[in-house]
């Protein structure tokens, strides 16, 4: 375990923002993490997972702890289900592939989501009708305050839309070290009702899809809409889809007849932020080295050399415009540091 000084964080965030970490250390085991937490000379510590849900706007003075805990194993197996434990530093999509190779179902709709396993519960990652909470059993997390491991089951995590206890009450208090999933071995419960998946499977002429076929459909959809961070820096959806009241929605529909809207309850309606941002004219806009992606307006992009402050300013402009046009407050989904 070696502490590096003044290193660039560019390789460690999918936006590809070039800011410096004053101090940086990579942890490969729970014991490494415990030793790092004991380092009294660095009172400020910051956890970095895959850096895929993060906008860095300035150089960081804290000790940056890079989570590099590797390993995936089956911990128990029945006729129909299997429990799999993955360490926090595993790449999420590699974990999905590991499951598919063994015929384990449940995470295929979550294919190609950038980031690491340990970050997945924090924002309850989700895509195409499935959320992490649907396959989640528990996670182990190290308390930063007491330096001891604690296990959180699904109820403890208090999962919501792109949210969990690790984003609310317990924010900044724990480091997730491993996650345990319950996956199916047979009679897989496929989620293919999400519009784009059904039509993609149709296009592929697949009538009875396997979990791999669903994964391939998801990969194809994501590739056609979302930029690959290896080509164009980005952090996926920059904002959450806002939830507004039914009255508010009805008022907006009088002016914007085509506005997509998804009722959540009797009084709550979810509106796709991508639609609002597109209607406001931002989709595909270039502002020099940064802008809004041409295929998905919810994704802000760094074409190369953008500064975090630039992207932050753009996000503020978008928020102000959407508030003015629709009276809707957009909330950032990414963490801004
Ligand atoms: N839309 C537009 N213009 C756009 C983008 C979207 O009009 O530029 C409209 C679409 O036509 C559609 C609706 O918005 O009617 C929904 O679009 P889409 O299916 O692409 O999904 P989304 O709501 O924009 C969410 C997640 C994505 C996830 C997809 C698929 C959030 C914040 N984002 O996006 O997650 O991949 O659904 O399930 O919930 C992420 O979190 O980083 C992410 C990429």
Tab-separated table of C-alpha atoms and ligand atoms in Angstrom:
chain	number	residue	atom	x	y	z
A	1	UNK	CA	0.000	0.000	0.000
A	2	UNK	CA	1.638	3.169	-1.208
A	3	UNK	CA	0.441	6.753	-0.876
A	4	UNK	CA	1.020	8.787	-4.025
A	5	UNK	CA	1.194	12.583	-4.044
A	6	UNK	CA	-0.165	15.012	-6.642
A	7	UNK	CA	-1.492	12.570	-9.186
A	8	UNK	CA	-3.999	13.253	-11.933
A	9	UNK	CA	-7.466	11.796	-11.387
A	10	UNK	CA	-8.166	11.757	-15.127
A	11	UNK	CA	-7.951	7.938	-15.434
A	12	UNK	CA	-10.204	7.531	-12.409
A	13	UNK	CA	-13.331	9.383	-13.568
A	14	UNK	CA	-15.386	8.527	-16.643
A	15	UNK	CA	-15.921	12.225	-17.451
A	16	UNK	CA	-12.137	12.289	-17.992
A	17	UNK	CA	-11.699	15.499	-15.986
A	18	UNK	CA	-8.067	16.311	-15.303
A	19	UNK	CA	-7.876	17.452	-11.689
A	20	UNK	CA	-5.204	16.541	-9.152
A	21	UNK	CA	-5.396	14.494	-5.987
A	22	UNK	CA	-2.990	15.770	-3.348
A	23	UNK	CA	-2.833	12.266	-1.866
A	24	UNK	CA	-3.984	8.997	-3.437
A	25	UNK	CA	-3.981	5.400	-2.286
A	26	UNK	CA	-5.352	2.203	-3.770
A	27	UNK	CA	-6.895	-0.419	-1.429
A	28	UNK	CA	-6.885	-4.066	-2.539
A	29	UNK	CA	-8.317	-5.655	0.611
A	30	UNK	CA	-10.463	-4.918	3.637
A	31	UNK	CA	-7.277	-4.934	5.729
A	32	UNK	CA	-5.734	-2.295	3.435
A	33	UNK	CA	-8.843	-0.196	3.946
A	34	UNK	CA	-8.680	-0.598	7.713
A	35	UNK	CA	-5.019	0.492	7.713
A	36	UNK	CA	-5.868	3.483	5.514
A	37	UNK	CA	-8.710	4.575	7.782
A	38	UNK	CA	-6.248	4.493	10.682
A	39	UNK	CA	-3.950	7.016	8.992
A	40	UNK	CA	-4.424	9.951	11.339
A	41	UNK	CA	-2.196	12.265	9.255
A	42	UNK	CA	-4.945	12.395	6.599
A	43	UNK	CA	-8.066	13.522	8.417
A	44	UNK	CA	-10.021	14.092	5.194
A	45	UNK	CA	-10.624	10.971	3.169
A	46	UNK	CA	-12.661	10.491	0.022
A	47	UNK	CA	-13.773	7.194	-1.489
A	48	UNK	CA	-13.442	6.666	-5.209
A	49	UNK	CA	-15.110	3.695	-6.880
A	50	UNK	CA	-15.376	3.548	-10.646
A	51	UNK	CA	-15.663	7.338	-10.827
A	52	UNK	CA	-18.590	6.846	-13.179
A	53	UNK	CA	-21.119	8.926	-11.292
A	54	UNK	CA	-18.911	11.823	-10.469
A	55	UNK	CA	-18.125	15.325	-11.703
A	56	UNK	CA	-14.831	16.642	-10.362
A	57	UNK	CA	-14.798	20.439	-10.410
A	58	UNK	CA	-11.545	21.107	-8.526
A	59	UNK	CA	-8.277	19.657	-7.257
A	60	UNK	CA	-8.885	17.415	-4.262
A	61	UNK	CA	-7.057	17.955	-0.962
A	62	UNK	CA	-8.434	14.868	0.775
A	63	UNK	CA	-6.737	11.467	0.678
A	64	UNK	CA	-8.428	9.783	-2.278
A	65	UNK	CA	-9.027	6.090	-1.561
A	66	UNK	CA	-9.354	4.030	-4.722
A	67	UNK	CA	-11.366	0.851	-4.118
A	68	UNK	CA	-9.624	-2.023	-5.833
A	69	UNK	CA	-11.012	-5.052	-3.970
A	70	UNK	CA	-11.332	-7.908	-6.467
A	71	UNK	CA	-13.006	-11.323	-6.506
A	72	UNK	CA	-16.372	-12.931	-7.276
A	73	UNK	CA	-17.566	-16.201	-5.783
A	74	UNK	CA	-20.641	-18.365	-5.449
A	75	UNK	CA	-21.443	-18.681	-1.757
A	76	UNK	CA	-24.418	-21.026	-1.853
A	77	UNK	CA	-26.431	-22.825	-4.444
A	78	UNK	CA	-29.890	-24.390	-4.569
A	79	UNK	CA	-31.808	-25.977	-7.439
A	80	UNK	CA	-33.192	-22.706	-8.762
A	81	UNK	CA	-31.141	-19.963	-7.183
A	82	UNK	CA	-27.614	-19.060	-6.320
A	83	UNK	CA	-26.051	-16.521	-3.987
A	84	UNK	CA	-23.053	-14.728	-5.471
A	85	UNK	CA	-20.756	-12.375	-3.595
A	86	UNK	CA	-18.682	-9.835	-5.547
A	87	UNK	CA	-16.061	-7.555	-4.080
A	88	UNK	CA	-16.552	-3.822	-4.426
A	89	UNK	CA	-13.710	-3.137	-6.873
A	90	UNK	CA	-14.993	-5.494	-9.581
A	91	UNK	CA	-16.099	-3.751	-12.763
A	92	UNK	CA	-19.908	-3.928	-12.892
A	93	UNK	CA	-20.194	-5.098	-16.487
A	94	UNK	CA	-17.468	-7.740	-15.984
A	95	UNK	CA	-19.581	-9.002	-13.081
A	96	UNK	CA	-22.662	-9.166	-15.359
A	97	UNK	CA	-20.627	-11.151	-17.920
A	98	UNK	CA	-19.372	-13.499	-15.183
A	99	UNK	CA	-23.025	-14.219	-14.268
A	100	UNK	CA	-24.086	-14.718	-17.899
A	101	UNK	CA	-21.201	-17.136	-18.548
A	102	UNK	CA	-22.510	-19.318	-15.724
A	103	UNK	CA	-26.159	-18.993	-16.781
A	104	UNK	CA	-27.089	-16.902	-13.709
A	105	UNK	CA	-30.012	-14.580	-14.421
A	106	UNK	CA	-31.158	-11.309	-12.873
A	107	UNK	CA	-28.610	-8.709	-13.888
A	108	UNK	CA	-28.834	-8.983	-17.710
A	109	UNK	CA	-30.891	-5.768	-18.012
A	110	UNK	CA	-28.127	-3.988	-16.117
A	111	UNK	CA	-25.512	-4.846	-18.763
A	112	UNK	CA	-22.936	-2.219	-19.698
A	113	UNK	CA	-23.645	0.154	-16.823
A	114	UNK	CA	-20.318	1.836	-16.116
A	115	UNK	CA	-18.815	1.732	-12.644
A	116	UNK	CA	-17.941	-0.809	-9.995
A	117	UNK	CA	-19.904	-3.331	-7.981
A	118	UNK	CA	-19.405	-1.381	-4.736
A	119	UNK	CA	-21.044	1.722	-6.142
A	120	UNK	CA	-24.094	-0.123	-7.465
A	121	UNK	CA	-26.106	-0.152	-4.201
A	122	UNK	CA	-25.294	3.488	-3.407
A	123	UNK	CA	-27.523	4.835	-6.138
A	124	UNK	CA	-29.526	1.616	-6.688
A	125	UNK	CA	-28.428	1.445	-10.329
A	126	UNK	CA	-31.215	0.692	-12.749
A	127	UNK	CA	-31.997	0.294	-16.415
A	128	UNK	CA	-34.713	-1.132	-18.668
A	129	UNK	CA	-37.159	-2.096	-15.955
A	130	UNK	CA	-34.713	-3.621	-13.450
A	131	UNK	CA	-33.002	-2.110	-10.436
A	132	UNK	CA	-30.152	-3.414	-8.337
A	133	UNK	CA	-32.530	-3.866	-5.378
A	134	UNK	CA	-34.344	-6.624	-7.329
A	135	UNK	CA	-31.346	-8.970	-7.002
A	136	UNK	CA	-29.724	-7.517	-3.892
A	137	UNK	CA	-29.388	-9.635	-0.751
A	138	UNK	CA	-26.901	-7.718	1.380
A	139	UNK	CA	-23.672	-5.767	1.350
A	140	UNK	CA	-20.759	-5.479	3.737
A	141	UNK	CA	-19.523	-2.002	4.476
A	142	UNK	CA	-16.728	-0.620	6.609
A	143	UNK	CA	-17.769	2.115	9.002
A	144	UNK	CA	-15.418	5.060	8.567
A	145	UNK	CA	-16.065	6.120	12.151
A	146	UNK	CA	-15.478	2.793	13.930
A	147	UNK	CA	-13.359	0.964	11.320
A	148	UNK	CA	-15.522	-2.153	11.675
A	149	UNK	CA	-17.499	-4.126	9.120
A	150	UNK	CA	-21.285	-4.015	9.172
A	151	UNK	CA	-23.712	-5.989	7.041
A	152	UNK	CA	-26.730	-4.246	5.469
A	153	UNK	CA	-29.700	-6.250	4.191
A	154	UNK	CA	-32.199	-4.962	1.657
A	155	UNK	CA	-34.425	-3.297	4.252
A	156	UNK	CA	-31.459	-1.603	5.911
A	157	UNK	CA	-30.482	-0.061	2.573
A	158	UNK	CA	-33.786	1.769	2.138
A	159	UNK	CA	-33.572	1.653	-1.646
A	160	UNK	CA	-35.453	4.168	-3.769
A	161	UNK	CA	-35.171	5.520	-7.301
A	162	UNK	CA	-31.428	6.097	-7.751
A	163	UNK	CA	-31.149	6.280	-3.986
A	164	UNK	CA	-30.274	4.319	-0.837
A	165	UNK	CA	-29.245	4.921	2.757
A	166	UNK	CA	-25.695	5.404	1.417
A	167	UNK	CA	-26.870	8.515	-0.436
A	168	UNK	CA	-29.019	9.803	2.434
A	169	UNK	CA	-28.674	9.095	6.203
A	170	UNK	CA	-25.425	7.160	5.911
A	171	UNK	CA	-23.846	9.357	3.227
A	172	UNK	CA	-20.064	9.409	3.545
A	173	UNK	CA	-20.152	7.122	6.606
A	174	UNK	CA	-19.411	3.718	5.043
A	175	UNK	CA	-17.238	2.091	2.427
A	176	UNK	CA	-19.003	-0.794	0.697
A	177	UNK	CA	-16.571	-3.708	0.454
A	178	UNK	CA	-18.712	-6.469	-1.110
A	179	UNK	CA	-22.225	-7.108	-2.376
A	180	UNK	CA	-24.220	-10.367	-2.309
A	181	UNK	CA	-26.810	-11.079	-5.007
A	182	UNK	CA	-29.548	-13.683	-5.404
A	183	UNK	CA	-29.642	-14.865	-9.013
A	184	UNK	CA	-31.705	-17.440	-10.850
A	185	UNK	CA	-30.250	-20.648	-12.312
A	186	UNK	CA	-33.367	-21.609	-14.236
A	187	UNK	CA	-36.907	-20.339	-14.882
A	188	UNK	CA	-35.374	-16.896	-15.296
A	189	UNK	CA	-37.777	-14.034	-14.774
A	190	UNK	CA	-37.063	-11.970	-17.860
A	191	UNK	CA	-37.935	-8.283	-18.076
A	192	UNK	CA	-38.471	-7.592	-21.735
A	193	UNK	CA	-41.533	-5.364	-21.519
A	194	UNK	CA	-39.504	-2.158	-21.643
A	195	UNK	CA	-40.359	-0.821	-25.112
A	196	UNK	CA	-36.900	-0.634	-26.590
A	197	UNK	CA	-35.957	-4.185	-25.467
A	198	UNK	CA	-39.061	-5.790	-26.976
A	199	UNK	CA	-38.543	-4.102	-30.332
A	200	UNK	CA	-34.811	-4.867	-30.337
A	201	UNK	CA	-35.484	-8.575	-29.669
A	202	UNK	CA	-38.064	-8.486	-32.428
A	203	UNK	CA	-35.520	-6.962	-34.777
A	204	UNK	CA	-33.082	-9.736	-33.797
A	205	UNK	CA	-35.941	-12.166	-34.573
A	206	UNK	CA	-35.764	-13.711	-31.117
A	207	UNK	CA	-39.078	-15.077	-29.867
A	208	UNK	CA	-37.956	-16.891	-26.713
A	209	UNK	CA	-35.029	-14.883	-25.416
A	210	UNK	CA	-32.305	-16.271	-23.187
A	211	UNK	CA	-30.658	-14.087	-20.542
A	212	UNK	CA	-27.739	-13.578	-22.953
A	213	UNK	CA	-30.118	-12.439	-25.696
A	214	UNK	CA	-31.656	-9.879	-23.328
A	215	UNK	CA	-28.175	-8.719	-22.369
A	216	UNK	CA	-27.230	-8.380	-26.050
A	217	UNK	CA	-30.384	-6.357	-26.718
A	218	UNK	CA	-29.601	-4.042	-23.791
A	219	UNK	CA	-26.006	-3.659	-24.971
A	220	UNK	CA	-27.203	-2.766	-28.475
A	221	UNK	CA	-29.697	-0.190	-27.145
A	222	UNK	CA	-27.170	1.393	-24.790
A	223	UNK	CA	-24.538	1.560	-27.528
A	224	UNK	CA	-26.971	3.310	-29.870
A	225	UNK	CA	-27.994	5.907	-27.269
A	226	UNK	CA	-25.295	6.329	-24.699
A	227	UNK	CA	-21.716	7.337	-25.415
A	228	UNK	CA	-18.971	4.924	-24.335
A	229	UNK	CA	-16.868	6.760	-21.731
A	230	UNK	CA	-13.750	5.322	-23.392
A	231	UNK	CA	-14.588	7.397	-26.505
A	232	UNK	CA	-16.377	10.429	-25.062
A	233	UNK	CA	-16.126	11.401	-21.395
A	234	UNK	CA	-19.479	11.227	-19.627
A	235	UNK	CA	-21.170	10.099	-16.457
A	236	UNK	CA	-24.384	8.550	-17.803
A	237	UNK	CA	-27.559	10.379	-16.864
A	238	UNK	CA	-26.486	13.660	-15.327
A	239	UNK	CA	-29.918	14.378	-13.810
A	240	UNK	CA	-32.614	12.239	-12.237
A	241	UNK	CA	-35.984	12.018	-13.935
A	242	UNK	CA	-38.125	14.507	-11.982
A	243	UNK	CA	-41.327	13.569	-10.194
A	244	UNK	CA	-44.086	16.192	-10.259
A	245	UNK	CA	-47.675	16.384	-9.027
A	246	UNK	CA	-50.557	15.248	-11.201
A	247	UNK	CA	-51.950	18.801	-11.277
A	248	UNK	CA	-48.623	20.158	-12.452
A	249	UNK	CA	-48.446	17.449	-15.112
A	250	UNK	CA	-51.976	18.172	-16.354
A	251	UNK	CA	-51.147	21.866	-16.645
A	252	UNK	CA	-48.010	21.101	-18.652
A	253	UNK	CA	-49.854	18.659	-20.919
A	254	UNK	CA	-52.208	21.439	-21.988
A	255	UNK	CA	-49.210	23.306	-23.417
A	256	UNK	CA	-47.011	20.319	-24.357
A	257	UNK	CA	-49.370	17.627	-25.642
A	258	UNK	CA	-46.599	15.143	-26.540
A	259	UNK	CA	-44.792	15.249	-23.204
A	260	UNK	CA	-44.061	11.651	-22.102
A	261	UNK	CA	-45.251	11.074	-18.528
A	262	UNK	CA	-45.366	8.003	-16.321
A	263	UNK	CA	-47.807	7.951	-13.367
A	264	UNK	CA	-46.135	6.636	-10.196
A	265	UNK	CA	-49.088	6.983	-7.826
A	266	UNK	CA	-52.404	8.805	-7.635
A	267	UNK	CA	-50.681	12.119	-7.286
A	268	UNK	CA	-47.167	11.631	-8.654
A	269	UNK	CA	-45.942	11.559	-12.226
A	270	UNK	CA	-42.418	10.964	-13.512
A	271	UNK	CA	-41.280	13.038	-16.481
A	272	UNK	CA	-38.208	12.056	-18.551
A	273	UNK	CA	-35.623	14.770	-18.003
A	274	UNK	CA	-34.120	13.883	-21.412
A	275	UNK	CA	-37.327	15.009	-23.116
A	276	UNK	CA	-37.431	18.310	-21.203
A	277	UNK	CA	-33.780	19.045	-22.012
A	278	UNK	CA	-34.257	18.131	-25.666
A	279	UNK	CA	-37.347	20.379	-25.965
A	280	UNK	CA	-35.366	23.208	-24.382
A	281	UNK	CA	-32.970	22.955	-27.324
A	282	UNK	CA	-29.886	21.574	-25.581
A	283	UNK	CA	-29.670	18.151	-27.261
A	284	UNK	CA	-26.497	17.801	-29.350
A	285	UNK	CA	-25.271	21.294	-28.400
A	286	UNK	CA	-21.498	21.808	-28.401
A	287	UNK	CA	-19.955	24.426	-26.145
A	288	UNK	CA	-16.372	24.010	-27.330
A	289	UNK	CA	-14.912	21.026	-25.537
A	290	UNK	CA	-18.127	19.977	-23.802
A	291	UNK	CA	-21.846	19.737	-24.434
A	292	UNK	CA	-25.007	17.646	-24.428
A	293	UNK	CA	-24.977	14.274	-26.163
A	294	UNK	CA	-26.636	14.066	-29.563
A	295	UNK	CA	-28.581	10.847	-28.867
A	296	UNK	CA	-29.580	11.287	-25.224
A	297	UNK	CA	-30.079	14.783	-23.803
A	298	UNK	CA	-29.726	13.525	-20.231
A	299	UNK	CA	-26.034	12.878	-20.794
A	300	UNK	CA	-23.507	15.719	-20.565
A	301	UNK	CA	-20.246	15.042	-22.378
A	302	UNK	CA	-16.596	16.034	-22.339
A	303	UNK	CA	-15.288	15.970	-25.908
A	304	UNK	CA	-11.745	16.304	-24.526
A	305	UNK	CA	-10.073	18.831	-22.265
A	306	UNK	CA	-13.252	20.212	-20.667
A	307	UNK	CA	-13.006	21.485	-17.138
A	308	UNK	CA	-15.342	20.228	-14.419
A	309	UNK	CA	-16.436	23.832	-13.747
A	310	UNK	CA	-17.537	24.136	-17.412
A	311	UNK	CA	-19.774	21.102	-17.153
A	312	UNK	CA	-21.061	22.252	-13.787
A	313	UNK	CA	-21.966	25.665	-15.256
A	314	UNK	CA	-23.743	23.948	-18.156
A	315	UNK	CA	-25.715	21.797	-15.687
A	316	UNK	CA	-26.777	24.954	-13.832
A	317	UNK	CA	-27.873	26.601	-17.096
A	318	UNK	CA	-29.943	23.530	-17.969
A	319	UNK	CA	-31.535	23.469	-14.507
A	320	UNK	CA	-32.379	27.202	-14.721
A	321	UNK	CA	-33.869	26.831	-18.208
A	322	UNK	CA	-36.017	23.811	-17.292
A	323	UNK	CA	-37.253	25.626	-14.184
A	324	UNK	CA	-38.180	28.678	-16.274
A	325	UNK	CA	-39.882	26.721	-19.068
A	326	UNK	CA	-41.673	23.999	-17.092
A	327	UNK	CA	-41.487	25.002	-13.433
A	328	UNK	CA	-39.595	21.732	-12.791
A	329	UNK	CA	-36.452	21.483	-10.645
A	330	UNK	CA	-33.966	18.976	-12.033
A	331	UNK	CA	-31.794	17.245	-9.470
A	332	UNK	CA	-28.281	16.129	-10.390
A	333	UNK	CA	-27.841	12.357	-10.303
A	334	UNK	CA	-24.046	12.551	-10.334
A	335	UNK	CA	-22.012	13.531	-7.296
A	336	UNK	CA	-20.306	16.871	-7.699
A	337	UNK	CA	-17.008	17.409	-5.887
B	1	LIG	N1	-36.179	11.248	-24.341
B	1	LIG	C1	-36.207	12.312	-25.213
B	1	LIG	N2	-35.028	12.889	-25.557
B	1	LIG	C2	-33.842	12.452	-25.094
B	1	LIG	C3	-33.803	11.355	-24.205
B	1	LIG	C4	-35.001	10.767	-23.836
B	1	LIG	O1	-37.268	12.749	-25.662
B	1	LIG	O2	-32.814	13.007	-25.486
B	1	LIG	C5	-37.454	10.581	-24.004
B	1	LIG	C6	-37.578	9.241	-24.764
B	1	LIG	O3	-38.158	9.426	-25.993
B	1	LIG	C7	-38.456	8.433	-23.866
B	1	LIG	C8	-38.084	8.924	-22.475
B	1	LIG	O4	-37.454	10.181	-22.653
B	1	LIG	O5	-39.811	8.736	-24.079
B	1	LIG	C9	-37.226	7.952	-21.713
B	1	LIG	O6	-35.968	7.804	-22.383
B	1	LIG	P1	-34.976	6.561	-22.114
B	1	LIG	O7	-35.714	5.291	-22.279
B	1	LIG	O8	-33.748	6.773	-22.917
B	1	LIG	O9	-34.655	6.621	-20.580
B	1	LIG	P2	-34.310	7.830	-19.593
B	1	LIG	O10	-35.470	8.005	-18.656
B	1	LIG	O11	-33.852	9.046	-20.317
B	1	LIG	C10	-33.366	6.214	-17.766
B	1	LIG	C11	-32.159	6.120	-16.875
B	1	LIG	C12	-30.972	5.541	-17.645
B	1	LIG	C13	-31.360	4.173	-18.164
B	1	LIG	C14	-32.604	4.325	-19.055
B	1	LIG	C15	-33.142	2.987	-19.521
B	1	LIG	C16	-32.400	7.883	-15.223
B	1	LIG	C17	-31.919	9.207	-14.732
B	1	LIG	N3	-31.823	7.424	-16.331
B	1	LIG	O12	-33.096	7.197	-18.759
B	1	LIG	O13	-29.920	5.359	-16.699
B	1	LIG	O14	-30.300	3.591	-18.919
B	1	LIG	O15	-33.672	4.951	-18.284
B	1	LIG	O16	-33.707	2.310	-18.449
B	1	LIG	O17	-33.270	7.277	-14.601
B	1	LIG	C18	-27.996	6.388	-15.718
B	1	LIG	O18	-28.609	6.362	-14.651
B	1	LIG	O19	-26.826	6.848	-15.807
B	1	LIG	C19	-28.664	5.902	-16.930
B	1	LIG	C20	-28.092	5.980	-18.126
